[in-house]
Each structure stands twice: as C-alpha cells, then as structure tokens.
Tab-separated table of C-alpha atoms in Angstrom:
chain	number	residue	atom	x	y	z
A	1	MET	CA	-25.388	-13.277	35.743
A	2	ALA	CA	-24.127	-10.057	34.449
A	3	ALA	CA	-25.853	-8.167	31.479
A	4	ALA	CA	-22.351	-8.046	29.528
A	5	THR	CA	-21.967	-11.792	30.344
A	6	ILE	CA	-25.702	-12.569	28.856
A	7	ALA	CA	-25.194	-10.496	25.996
A	8	ALA	CA	-22.032	-12.042	25.011
A	9	LEU	CA	-23.530	-15.485	25.173
A	10	THR	CA	-26.571	-14.560	23.085
A	11	PHE	CA	-24.764	-12.539	20.398
A	12	ASN	CA	-21.614	-13.737	20.306
A	13	GLU	CA	-22.497	-16.170	17.063
A	14	CYS	CA	-23.749	-13.241	14.902
A	15	LEU	CA	-21.476	-12.613	11.776
A	16	THR	CA	-23.377	-9.603	10.863
A	17	LEU	CA	-24.428	-7.181	13.344
A	18	ASP	CA	-27.196	-4.702	12.650
A	19	GLU	CA	-29.646	-2.090	14.692
A	20	GLU	CA	-31.648	-5.087	15.363
A	21	VAL	CA	-28.829	-7.027	17.405
A	22	VAL	CA	-27.920	-4.058	19.289
A	23	LEU	CA	-31.597	-3.358	20.008
A	24	ARG	CA	-32.024	-6.883	21.510
A	25	ALA	CA	-28.625	-6.405	23.339
A	26	SER	CA	-29.457	-2.944	24.542
A	27	GLN	CA	-32.821	-4.212	25.944
A	28	GLN	CA	-30.865	-6.992	28.134
A	29	ASP	CA	-28.722	-4.373	29.508
A	30	PRO	CA	-30.352	-2.094	32.454
A	31	ALA	CA	-27.549	0.530	32.314
A	32	TYR	CA	-28.378	0.991	28.692
A	33	GLN	CA	-32.259	1.489	29.062
A	34	LEU	CA	-31.068	3.993	32.027
A	35	LEU	CA	-29.233	5.971	29.358
A	36	VAL	CA	-32.398	6.035	26.814
A	37	ALA	CA	-34.628	7.193	29.629
A	38	LYS	CA	-32.303	9.763	30.705
A	39	VAL	CA	-31.664	11.109	26.971
A	40	LEU	CA	-35.460	10.953	26.131
A	41	ALA	CA	-36.326	13.142	29.528
A	42	GLY	CA	-33.203	15.281	29.072
A	43	ASP	CA	-33.137	15.934	32.812
A	44	TRP	CA	-29.196	15.733	33.658
A	45	HIS	CA	-28.175	16.971	36.441
A	46	PRO	CA	-25.736	20.239	37.119
A	47	HIS	CA	-22.976	18.160	37.830
A	48	ARG	CA	-21.639	14.816	36.626
A	49	ALA	CA	-21.073	13.586	40.181
A	50	GLN	CA	-25.185	13.861	40.906
A	51	GLU	CA	-25.599	11.331	38.184
A	52	ILE	CA	-25.701	7.478	38.904
A	53	GLU	CA	-22.306	5.809	38.123
A	54	CYS	CA	-23.286	4.187	34.825
A	55	LEU	CA	-24.258	7.399	33.143
A	56	ARG	CA	-21.152	9.546	34.339
A	57	HIS	CA	-19.209	8.280	31.362
A	58	PHE	CA	-22.102	9.866	29.106
A	59	TYR	CA	-22.132	13.317	30.925
A	60	SER	CA	-19.610	15.024	28.797
A	61	VAL	CA	-21.262	14.102	25.595
A	62	ARG	CA	-24.723	14.457	26.573
A	63	ASP	CA	-25.359	17.328	24.316
A	64	ARG	CA	-24.394	15.077	21.409
A	65	LEU	CA	-26.819	12.172	22.168
A	66	SER	CA	-30.343	11.341	20.849
A	67	VAL	CA	-32.713	8.264	20.517
A	68	SER	CA	-33.909	6.745	17.457
A	69	ARG	CA	-36.021	3.676	17.590
A	70	GLY	CA	-35.217	2.458	21.044
A	71	LEU	CA	-31.373	3.027	20.220
A	72	VAL	CA	-28.986	6.051	21.397
A	73	THR	CA	-27.097	7.659	18.792
A	74	TYR	CA	-24.004	9.969	19.054
A	75	THR	CA	-23.447	12.839	16.573
A	76	TYR	CA	-21.071	15.397	16.521
A	77	ASP	CA	-20.796	18.644	14.552
A	78	GLN	CA	-23.233	17.313	11.736
A	79	GLY	CA	-20.939	14.415	11.170
A	80	HIS	CA	-21.804	10.616	10.890
A	81	VAL	CA	-24.518	9.212	13.109
A	82	ARG	CA	-23.211	6.630	15.225
A	83	LEU	CA	-24.928	3.998	17.374
A	84	VAL	CA	-24.101	3.848	20.896
A	85	ILE	CA	-23.178	0.175	21.713
A	86	PRO	CA	-24.240	-1.542	24.600
A	87	ASP	CA	-21.468	-3.120	27.037
A	88	GLY	CA	-22.205	-6.706	26.182
A	89	LEU	CA	-21.411	-6.095	22.259
A	90	ARG	CA	-18.425	-3.890	22.691
A	91	ARG	CA	-15.581	-6.907	22.699
A	92	GLN	CA	-17.555	-8.164	19.646
A	93	VAL	CA	-17.511	-4.925	17.567
A	94	ALA	CA	-14.079	-4.221	18.481
A	95	ALA	CA	-12.841	-7.808	17.339
A	96	ASN	CA	-14.844	-7.144	13.973
A	97	LEU	CA	-13.639	-3.565	13.631
A	98	HIS	CA	-9.934	-5.640	13.941
A	99	ALA	CA	-11.090	-8.438	11.455
A	100	SER	CA	-8.720	-7.389	8.685
A	101	HIS	CA	-5.905	-6.954	11.157
A	102	GLN	CA	-5.530	-3.331	10.706
A	103	GLY	CA	-3.757	-0.922	12.613
A	104	LEU	CA	-5.449	1.395	15.291
A	105	ASP	CA	-5.612	4.189	13.105
A	106	SER	CA	-7.680	2.302	10.375
A	107	MET	CA	-9.695	0.885	13.148
A	108	LEU	CA	-10.757	4.226	14.495
A	109	ARG	CA	-11.382	5.877	10.945
A	110	ARG	CA	-14.120	2.792	10.363
A	111	ALA	CA	-15.314	3.257	14.250
A	112	ARG	CA	-16.096	7.022	13.890
A	113	GLN	CA	-18.400	6.482	11.132
A	114	THR	CA	-20.366	3.668	12.823
A	115	VAL	CA	-20.353	3.310	16.568
A	116	TYR	CA	-19.686	5.051	19.825
A	117	TRP	CA	-19.103	4.038	23.514
A	118	PRO	CA	-16.958	5.993	26.218
A	119	GLY	CA	-13.375	4.560	26.198
A	120	LEU	CA	-13.657	3.488	22.667
A	121	GLU	CA	-10.164	4.340	21.537
A	122	GLY	CA	-8.639	2.842	24.484
A	123	ASP	CA	-10.572	-0.198	23.992
A	124	LEU	CA	-9.626	-0.488	20.534
A	125	GLN	CA	-6.047	0.209	21.259
A	126	HIS	CA	-6.126	-2.476	24.029
A	127	HIS	CA	-7.407	-4.915	21.639
A	128	ARG	CA	-4.897	-4.001	18.824
A	129	ALA	CA	-2.076	-4.557	21.143
A	130	SER	CA	-3.236	-7.629	22.220
A	131	CYS	CA	-3.161	-9.239	19.021
A	132	ASP	CA	-0.475	-11.677	18.514
A	133	THR	CA	-0.692	-11.800	14.790
A	134	CYS	CA	-0.194	-8.218	14.225
A	135	ASN	CA	2.487	-8.023	16.870
A	136	ALA	CA	4.513	-11.228	15.057
A	137	HIS	CA	4.114	-9.303	11.394
A	138	ALA	CA	4.819	-5.579	12.433
A	139	PRO	CA	5.412	-3.759	8.814
A	140	SER	CA	8.706	-2.049	7.970
A	141	GLN	CA	9.043	1.251	6.245
A	142	PRO	CA	10.444	1.352	2.755
A	143	PRO	CA	13.846	2.581	2.716
A	144	GLU	CA	13.710	4.977	-0.301
A	145	THR	CA	11.311	7.481	-1.770
A	146	LEU	CA	8.934	5.828	-4.471
A	147	ILE	CA	9.184	6.903	-7.849
A	148	LEU	CA	5.651	8.637	-8.345
A	149	THR	CA	3.171	7.753	-11.043
A	150	PRO	CA	0.621	10.250	-12.279
A	151	PRO	CA	-2.703	9.560	-10.524
A	152	PRO	CA	-5.778	7.953	-12.301
A	153	GLU	CA	-8.527	9.706	-13.689
A	154	TYR	CA	-11.097	7.253	-13.009
A	155	PRO	CA	-11.459	3.742	-11.152
A	156	PHE	CA	-9.727	0.753	-12.418
A	157	GLN	CA	-7.781	2.818	-14.643
A	158	GLN	CA	-4.415	1.742	-13.015
A	159	THR	CA	-4.362	-1.415	-11.355
A	160	VAL	CA	-1.687	-3.514	-9.559
A	161	VAL	CA	-1.388	-7.219	-9.455
A	162	ASP	CA	1.148	-9.538	-7.636
A	163	VAL	CA	1.556	-12.779	-6.124
A	164	PHE	CA	2.371	-13.840	-2.485
A	165	GLN	CA	2.814	-16.639	-0.654
A	166	LEU	CA	1.266	-17.134	2.898
A	167	ASP	CA	1.786	-20.390	4.564
A	168	GLY	CA	2.956	-22.519	1.689
A	169	CYS	CA	0.034	-21.465	-0.607
A	170	SER	CA	0.036	-19.137	-3.464
A	171	TYR	CA	-2.352	-16.020	-3.569
A	172	LEU	CA	-3.501	-13.176	-6.148
A	173	ALA	CA	-3.800	-9.763	-5.201
A	174	TYR	CA	-5.177	-7.323	-7.448
A	175	ALA	CA	-6.243	-3.670	-6.426
A	176	ASP	CA	-7.362	-0.537	-7.673
A	177	ARG	CA	-4.957	2.612	-7.221
A	178	LEU	CA	-7.859	5.292	-7.242
A	179	THR	CA	-10.352	3.617	-4.808
A	180	GLY	CA	-8.183	1.330	-3.118
A	181	TRP	CA	-10.587	-1.754	-3.752
A	182	LEU	CA	-9.112	-4.862	-3.231
A	183	GLU	CA	-9.694	-8.301	-4.665
A	184	VAL	CA	-7.641	-11.723	-3.269
A	185	ALA	CA	-7.761	-15.199	-4.963
A	186	GLN	CA	-6.314	-18.489	-4.001
A	187	LEU	CA	-4.064	-20.042	-6.480
A	188	PRO	CA	-4.112	-23.892	-5.479
A	189	SER	CA	-1.378	-26.038	-6.825
A	190	GLY	CA	0.880	-22.990	-8.164
A	191	ALA	CA	0.709	-19.872	-9.436
A	192	THR	CA	1.009	-20.248	-13.309
A	193	SER	CA	0.303	-17.504	-15.987
A	194	SER	CA	-2.695	-19.892	-17.044
A	195	LYS	CA	-4.519	-19.536	-13.527
A	196	ILE	CA	-3.523	-15.921	-13.307
A	197	MET	CA	-4.944	-14.914	-16.364
A	198	ASN	CA	-8.227	-16.866	-15.616
A	199	GLN	CA	-8.540	-15.054	-12.499
A	200	LEU	CA	-7.615	-11.546	-14.368
A	201	ARG	CA	-10.474	-12.266	-16.965
A	202	LEU	CA	-13.075	-12.231	-13.928
A	203	TYR	CA	-11.597	-9.137	-12.490
A	204	PHE	CA	-11.820	-7.576	-16.067
A	205	ALA	CA	-15.370	-8.488	-16.874
A	206	ARG	CA	-16.292	-7.187	-13.093
A	207	TRP	CA	-14.572	-3.673	-13.273
A	208	GLY	CA	-13.438	-3.414	-16.921
A	209	ALA	CA	-10.107	-3.842	-18.294
A	210	PRO	CA	-7.462	-1.271	-17.264
A	211	GLU	CA	-5.281	1.041	-19.009
A	212	GLN	CA	-2.208	0.064	-16.986
A	213	VAL	CA	-1.088	-2.810	-14.592
A	214	SER	CA	1.822	-2.359	-12.473
A	215	THR	CA	3.349	-5.607	-11.151
A	216	ASP	CA	6.871	-7.357	-10.362
A	217	ASP	CA	9.180	-9.196	-12.785
A	218	GLY	CA	8.324	-12.967	-11.559
A	219	THR	CA	8.445	-15.271	-14.460
A	220	ASN	CA	4.738	-16.120	-14.269
A	221	LEU	CA	3.816	-12.577	-14.684
A	222	VAL	CA	6.429	-11.510	-17.595
A	223	SER	CA	6.185	-14.924	-19.519
A	224	GLU	CA	5.494	-14.846	-23.178
A	225	GLU	CA	1.939	-16.173	-22.591
A	226	MET	CA	1.220	-13.471	-19.962
A	227	THR	CA	2.900	-10.509	-21.999
A	228	GLY	CA	0.339	-11.681	-24.924
A	229	PHE	CA	-2.890	-11.893	-22.790
A	230	PHE	CA	-2.089	-7.899	-21.720
A	231	LYS	CA	-1.278	-7.064	-25.317
A	232	ARG	CA	-4.574	-8.488	-26.452
A	233	TRP	CA	-6.286	-6.654	-23.789
A	234	GLY	CA	-4.786	-3.170	-24.742
A	235	ILE	CA	-2.967	-3.267	-21.336
A	236	THR	CA	0.351	-1.148	-20.622
A	237	VAL	CA	2.695	-3.455	-18.284
A	238	ARG	CA	4.601	-1.574	-15.632
A	239	LEU	CA	7.361	-3.580	-14.300
A	240	SER	CA	9.220	-3.016	-10.732
A	241	SER	CA	12.848	-3.860	-10.313
A	242	ALA	CA	14.046	-6.976	-8.989
A	243	HIS	CA	14.486	-7.111	-5.087
A	244	TYR	CA	13.386	-3.487	-5.105
A	245	PRO	CA	9.176	-3.533	-4.275
A	246	GLN	CA	9.611	0.335	-3.498
A	247	SER	CA	9.197	0.533	-7.196
A	248	ASN	CA	5.564	-0.832	-7.104
A	249	GLY	CA	4.453	0.802	-3.981
A	250	ARG	CA	0.695	0.254	-4.389
A	251	ALA	CA	1.029	-3.609	-5.125
A	252	GLU	CA	3.330	-4.011	-2.019
A	253	ALA	CA	0.548	-2.363	0.049
A	254	ALA	CA	-2.040	-4.366	-1.508
A	255	VAL	CA	-0.163	-7.648	-0.644
A	256	LYS	CA	0.278	-6.129	2.726
A	257	SER	CA	-3.271	-5.772	3.304
A	258	ALA	CA	-3.952	-8.877	2.039
A	259	LYS	CA	-1.471	-10.822	4.227
A	260	ARG	CA	-2.529	-8.956	7.090
A	261	MET	CA	-6.397	-9.740	6.462
A	262	LEU	CA	-5.766	-13.338	5.756
A	263	ARG	CA	-3.490	-14.095	8.829
A	264	GLY	CA	-5.576	-15.643	11.715
A	265	ASN	CA	-8.820	-15.945	9.330
A	266	ILE	CA	-7.980	-18.828	6.718
A	267	GLY	CA	-8.465	-22.204	8.129
A	268	THR	CA	-6.019	-25.278	7.748
A	269	ASN	CA	-6.789	-25.881	4.048
A	270	ARG	CA	-5.764	-22.037	3.111
A	271	SER	CA	-9.052	-21.681	1.462
A	272	LEU	CA	-10.511	-18.049	1.257
A	273	ASN	CA	-14.299	-19.815	1.168
A	274	SER	CA	-14.749	-18.898	4.758
A	275	ASP	CA	-17.269	-16.816	6.612
A	276	LYS	CA	-14.190	-15.150	8.421
A	277	VAL	CA	-12.298	-14.220	5.462
A	278	SER	CA	-15.517	-12.614	3.748
A	279	LEU	CA	-16.081	-10.763	6.988
A	280	ALA	CA	-12.413	-9.693	6.957
A	281	LEU	CA	-12.572	-8.592	3.163
A	282	LEU	CA	-16.005	-6.326	3.878
A	283	GLN	CA	-14.270	-4.884	6.986
A	284	TYR	CA	-11.276	-3.762	4.760
A	285	LEU	CA	-13.242	-2.505	2.000
A	286	ASN	CA	-15.627	-0.450	4.446
A	287	THR	CA	-12.548	1.120	6.241
A	288	PRO	CA	-12.069	4.818	4.839
A	289	LEU	CA	-8.740	5.782	3.345
A	290	ARG	CA	-6.567	8.305	4.630
A	291	ASP	CA	-7.116	11.931	4.146
A	292	ILE	CA	-10.614	11.505	2.153
A	293	ASP	CA	-12.810	9.977	4.823
A	294	LYS	CA	-14.286	7.651	2.221
A	295	SER	CA	-13.855	3.761	2.119
A	296	PRO	CA	-12.842	1.716	-0.997
A	297	ALA	CA	-16.837	0.651	-1.102
A	298	GLN	CA	-17.768	4.431	-1.246
A	299	LEU	CA	-15.585	5.217	-3.811
A	300	ALA	CA	-16.133	2.330	-6.164
A	301	MET	CA	-19.858	1.636	-5.457
A	302	GLY	CA	-21.131	5.031	-3.723
A	303	ARG	CA	-22.265	3.243	-0.435
A	304	GLN	CA	-21.027	1.179	2.347
A	305	LEU	CA	-21.228	-2.812	2.186
A	306	ARG	CA	-23.122	-4.493	5.058
A	307	ASP	CA	-20.729	-6.188	7.378
A	308	GLY	CA	-20.113	-7.149	10.813
A	309	VAL	CA	-20.131	-3.548	12.291
A	310	PRO	CA	-23.474	-2.028	12.910
A	311	ALA	CA	-24.505	1.123	11.159
A	312	ILE	CA	-27.623	2.615	10.047
A	313	SER	CA	-29.539	1.578	7.137
A	314	LEU	CA	-29.064	5.362	5.378
A	315	ASN	CA	-25.372	4.141	5.154
A	316	TYR	CA	-26.329	1.293	2.834
A	317	ARG	CA	-27.763	3.739	-0.017
A	318	ILE	CA	-25.717	5.106	-2.815
A	319	ASP	CA	-24.591	8.498	-1.797
A	320	GLU	CA	-25.917	11.260	-4.007
A	321	HIS	CA	-22.793	12.935	-3.972
A	322	TRP	CA	-20.585	10.177	-5.530
A	323	GLY	CA	-19.417	11.744	-8.349
A	324	ARG	CA	-18.346	14.753	-6.465
A	325	THR	CA	-16.447	12.311	-3.970
A	326	LEU	CA	-14.479	10.577	-6.911
A	327	ARG	CA	-13.443	13.894	-8.183
A	328	GLU	CA	-12.427	15.034	-4.756
A	329	ARG	CA	-10.590	11.614	-4.306
A	330	GLU	CA	-8.391	12.572	-7.883
A	331	ARG	CA	-8.079	15.893	-6.815
A	332	GLN	CA	-6.377	14.513	-3.257
A	333	MET	CA	-4.314	12.078	-4.937
A	334	ALA	CA	-2.741	14.540	-7.426
A	335	ARG	CA	-2.280	17.068	-4.230
A	336	GLN	CA	-0.396	14.249	-2.670
A	337	HIS	CA	1.606	13.546	-5.880
A	338	SER	CA	2.589	17.135	-6.221
A	339	LYS	CA	3.467	17.415	-2.284
A	340	MET	CA	5.558	14.227	-2.605
A	341	LYS	CA	7.218	15.309	-5.654
A	342	ASP	CA	8.041	18.739	-3.910
A	343	HIS	CA	9.861	17.192	-0.785
A	344	ALA	CA	11.418	14.266	-2.510
A	345	ASN	CA	14.853	14.080	-1.486
A	346	GLY	CA	17.620	11.392	-1.769
A	347	CYS	CA	20.677	10.808	-3.676
A	348	SER	CA	20.674	11.779	-7.402
A	349	ARG	CA	22.809	9.336	-9.368
A	350	SER	CA	24.091	9.300	-12.898
A	351	ASN	CA	22.568	7.200	-15.736
A	352	ILE	CA	24.244	4.197	-16.989
A	353	ALA	CA	24.734	3.800	-20.803
A	354	PRO	CA	23.984	0.381	-22.448
A	355	GLY	CA	27.130	-1.550	-22.748
A	356	SER	CA	28.338	-0.548	-19.878
A	357	ARG	CA	29.940	-2.860	-17.119
A	358	VAL	CA	28.183	-2.826	-13.796
A	359	LEU	CA	28.564	-4.522	-10.312
A	360	VAL	CA	25.359	-5.728	-9.024
A	361	GLN	CA	24.572	-5.840	-5.494
A	362	ASN	CA	23.549	-9.035	-3.522
A	363	GLN	CA	20.307	-8.220	-1.737
A	364	ALA	CA	20.801	-11.374	0.455
A	365	ASN	CA	24.217	-10.519	2.027
A	366	LYS	CA	24.710	-6.526	0.433
A	367	THR	CA	27.646	-7.476	-0.967
A	368	TRP	CA	28.693	-6.431	-4.686
A	369	ASP	CA	29.580	-9.951	-5.599
A	370	ARG	CA	28.219	-9.848	-9.117
A	371	ALA	CA	28.798	-8.163	-12.408
A	372	GLY	CA	27.545	-7.799	-15.697
A	373	ILE	CA	26.714	-5.669	-18.838
A	374	VAL	CA	23.699	-3.281	-19.224
A	375	VAL	CA	21.304	-4.267	-22.094
A	376	GLU	CA	18.646	-1.725	-22.013
A	377	ALA	CA	18.082	1.549	-20.011
A	378	ARG	CA	14.354	1.703	-19.152
A	379	GLY	CA	12.227	4.384	-17.627
A	380	ASN	CA	12.093	4.721	-13.763
A	381	ARG	CA	15.623	4.267	-13.031
A	382	GLN	CA	15.502	0.619	-14.115
A	383	TYR	CA	18.155	-1.278	-16.087
A	384	LEU	CA	18.333	-4.347	-17.763
A	385	VAL	CA	21.468	-6.420	-17.045
A	386	LYS	CA	22.865	-9.445	-18.254
A	387	LEU	CA	24.651	-11.421	-15.701
A	388	ASP	CA	28.217	-12.803	-16.270
A	389	GLY	CA	28.218	-16.555	-16.015
A	390	SER	CA	24.940	-17.381	-16.474
A	391	GLY	CA	24.001	-14.786	-18.999
A	392	ARG	CA	20.479	-14.393	-17.213
A	393	LEU	CA	18.713	-11.137	-17.958
A	394	SER	CA	17.687	-9.397	-14.719
A	395	LEU	CA	15.888	-5.988	-14.067
A	396	HIS	CA	17.518	-4.031	-11.464
A	397	THR	CA	16.869	-0.471	-10.169
A	398	ARG	CA	19.946	2.320	-10.232
A	399	LEU	CA	20.300	1.745	-6.343
A	400	HIS	CA	21.550	-1.563	-6.851
A	401	LEU	CA	24.073	-1.008	-9.654
A	402	LYS	CA	27.327	0.460	-9.464
A	403	PRO	CA	29.514	1.191	-12.726
A	404	LEU	CA	32.713	-0.343	-13.102
A	405	ALA	CA	35.749	1.957	-14.069
A	406	GLN	CA	36.705	1.416	-17.665
A	407	PRO	CA	40.599	1.213	-17.574
A	408	ASN	CA	42.449	3.740	-19.276
A	409	PRO	CA	44.192	2.767	-22.461
A	410	ALA	CA	47.867	2.304	-22.292
A	411	PRO	CA	49.780	5.235	-24.027
A	412	PRO	CA	51.604	4.309	-27.215
A	413	PRO	CA	55.345	3.312	-26.831
A	414	LYS	CA	57.481	6.286	-27.508
A	415	PRO	CA	60.425	5.455	-30.435
A	416	GLN	CA	63.580	4.806	-29.007
A	417	GLU	CA	66.202	7.588	-29.121
A	418	PRO	CA	69.990	6.833	-30.188
A	419	PRO	CA	71.978	6.514	-26.961
A	420	PRO	CA	73.958	9.386	-26.189
A	421	GLU	CA	77.618	9.459	-27.008
A	422	PRO	CA	79.852	9.119	-24.532
A	423	SER	CA	81.232	12.392	-23.104
A	424	SER	CA	84.854	13.367	-23.707
A	425	ASN	CA	87.279	15.823	-21.936
A	426	ARG	CA	89.329	16.116	-25.066
A	427	PRO	CA	88.741	19.339	-27.290
A	428	ARG	CA	86.875	18.695	-30.236
A	429	ARG	CA	87.628	20.195	-33.680
A	430	ARG	CA	84.933	22.706	-35.034
A	431	ALA	CA	84.192	21.949	-38.674
A	432	ALA	CA	83.788	25.582	-40.797
A	433	ARG	CA	82.220	25.853	-44.148
A	434	PRO	CA	85.018	26.801	-46.534
A	435	GLY	CA	84.984	30.518	-47.802
A	436	TRP	CA	85.285	29.737	-51.643
A	437	LEU	CA	81.712	28.171	-51.598
A	438	ASP	CA	80.007	31.467	-50.335
A	439	ASP	CA	79.242	32.329	-53.619
A	440	TYR	CA	78.136	28.936	-54.869
A	441	VAL	CA	74.041	28.759	-56.028
A	442	GLU	CA	72.531	25.767	-55.788
C-alpha cells in the first residue's frame, strides 16, 4: 500500500494537526525521509534532472529549506517559518484550510503563514473548485458604494449585530469592525429580543460593551425592550435601511462569513455544539485579513489559536509587537477609509424634506407601486416613511425613494369683463365740453 494511503488511513481522524502528527506522518513517507536527508546533507546536484524524481519538485526552492526536529521547514526572505507537509497529510490540511468555506485567496493567506508543499496553490484551487457548497452559494457584489463609517480606535469599540436564517434555524452573528473577530450563536425556537439580549450580555462580559452597534431595523433588534437594553449599556445604535443591506456592510460581511462557515458543518439538529463547527470557527479566526497579514485572533489576542492547521509552537505565544500591530491596523483602516472616500462615485441625489410625498420602490418586483409621506430625515441618506394605507413606519434609503412632484396651484379666476358692444358702421356723434364751463372752478 502506498505511503500516502497509509498516512491518510492513520491520521484522518485527528481534528488538530500539530508538529507531532506531521512528524509521525513524515516517518511513514520514504520520499519525505529522502528530502530530510538531502536538506541535511546539502548535496544537491548541479542540475534538476540529476535528482531523483520525488526531489525534483523541491529543487527550485532548495535554498529555502531547512530541517528542525526531524521536519523540513520552508522560509522565504525572513518570512513565516512553514512546515513542509508530507504527501499523506496534504489532502487533510487542504480540507482544514477550507473548513470555513472561504475562497482561494483566504486559504492561501492562511497557508502562507503555516504550511508548504510543491503545487500548494493548485491543490487548494482544486479543493475550492470541487466544493459543492461554495459553488452553490457564491457571493454577489453590492450594487452601490457604501457610506463610510469612521474607523474604530480600539477593539470592540464598534461592533455589528445581525440575525440570519439558515436551513430554518435562527442564528446571531456578532463581529468587531477593527479586528474582524466573529462570534456566532444559535437562537433555538425563534430570535426574540430577550434571547438576543442574553447572548449579547455574554459578549459584553467577554469583550466589553461597545460604544456603537450597527444593525438592521428588524423588529427584534429595534423593539422597545431592545432599545432600552442598548440605552442602559450606553450604546449608540446605527440602523441600516430596509432592503438595503449595503448600508451595514460590516454586518453583511459577518453574516456571509458565518453562513459560509456553517454550511456543511452543522448537523441535522442545526446545533453549533460540534467539533466541525468549532474547527471551522477557529480556522476563520486564524485566517489573515487583507492588507494587514494578521488574523482576527492575532489582532484581538496577540497570537494564533491552535486549530486544525499545523504550525510551529512559537505562533501560539503572544506577539511582543501586538500593540504596534493594532495601531497599524487602525492606520490601515484609516487609509482605506480615505481612499474609498476619494474614489467614491455614484449619483448625487437631492435631500427630501419631511412632509414630502414619495414613491417607494418595491424591492420584490422593482416597481414603484407604493407611496407615503416622509416623517423624518435621518443621517446616512435614511428616511422614515409612513406608508399609505397601512400607516406603517418604515426606514428606507434615498435610493429607494422618489419624490412626488407637487401639483402647481390653480391660478385665481380672473374677473369677468363686460362684453364688448356690438360694432356699428353708423358714424357716432362726438360729445364736446361746453365752452362756457372753461372758467368754472370746482
């Protein structure tokens, strides 16, 4: 039986892969042992074709390889020290990298911090392309530029809250804007305001109460009970418009990540209390963010979390430059905010005054078949509209509102002039003032 098959049968039940698991797998892989001996000896041939076939794939990176405690490591330009994975573990490592159903770019960012093998990018691309769950739920792009919120100054200063449905069950997503940290909770038997508050209290006790929470205008999130809860905790609520999730972009991104992570990992009971869900969440928290090369775990806790991807133990220690990393993340978000503001484009629409009648676009069929009166103009292009008929108050973005042209008042009726006298061809006698009245003084 091939070494790769033996290793797969031996180690495929391990949820967390560490250096010891990789070492045992490498000891059962003759090609890996040849690589260890070659790297230790350093006697590479002058030409690639002179090497045995199993070592030719490493010839171009031979100067980047070294051996530590029996394992080959790969380091490029003083970057991350990455473990070279034996052939028998590569499929499982690729599956663990895709545990959260993230895209190829996210998988590669995570892999480039921890593992290496020849053809890594192609293998991960093949694994992602073969995932039926990801192919069936590919994300779509937002149709309009987001309204930018000033970046936060410290972790969990600005958070997002959203409730979403997946396979008939309700879940709560809670995320931090600065670090990207994500929490997910199941809400059995309905997402009531009371259940949401109970879960938020746990998050506040763990991470501190935020200054601002962004959410949508769902009834369970804007109820009187929920409003009083946020007020007691001194939290400002930023609402997004109805049928316009782009106005709460960070919450939508968190919900997409949570859904992508849970699909294929939750069981028939839809519970989050399983090894697969926990491993997927750890993988998400350990994946580096764009443009910063640091993961939510590294930003929020100063270190990586031990998960299903093998890494050297040094990565689990708190980084001495943690504070500097957070400040760089703040500056990176500020630069991104400024860049997006400078390059923002789109149609500029006039403001709508309260009391104006408007048409409201129906997002189901994209027709303007509803009307109402603007009750209140809020910030971020949001308007509170009282709909005709039902009288229901609904929050809408300016994009979905069209002011109704006010009819011009009718001019007052002109007084009727006497009809002109009928014309006659007969000469008319001219009346003249008598001369004896010339010296008369009134």
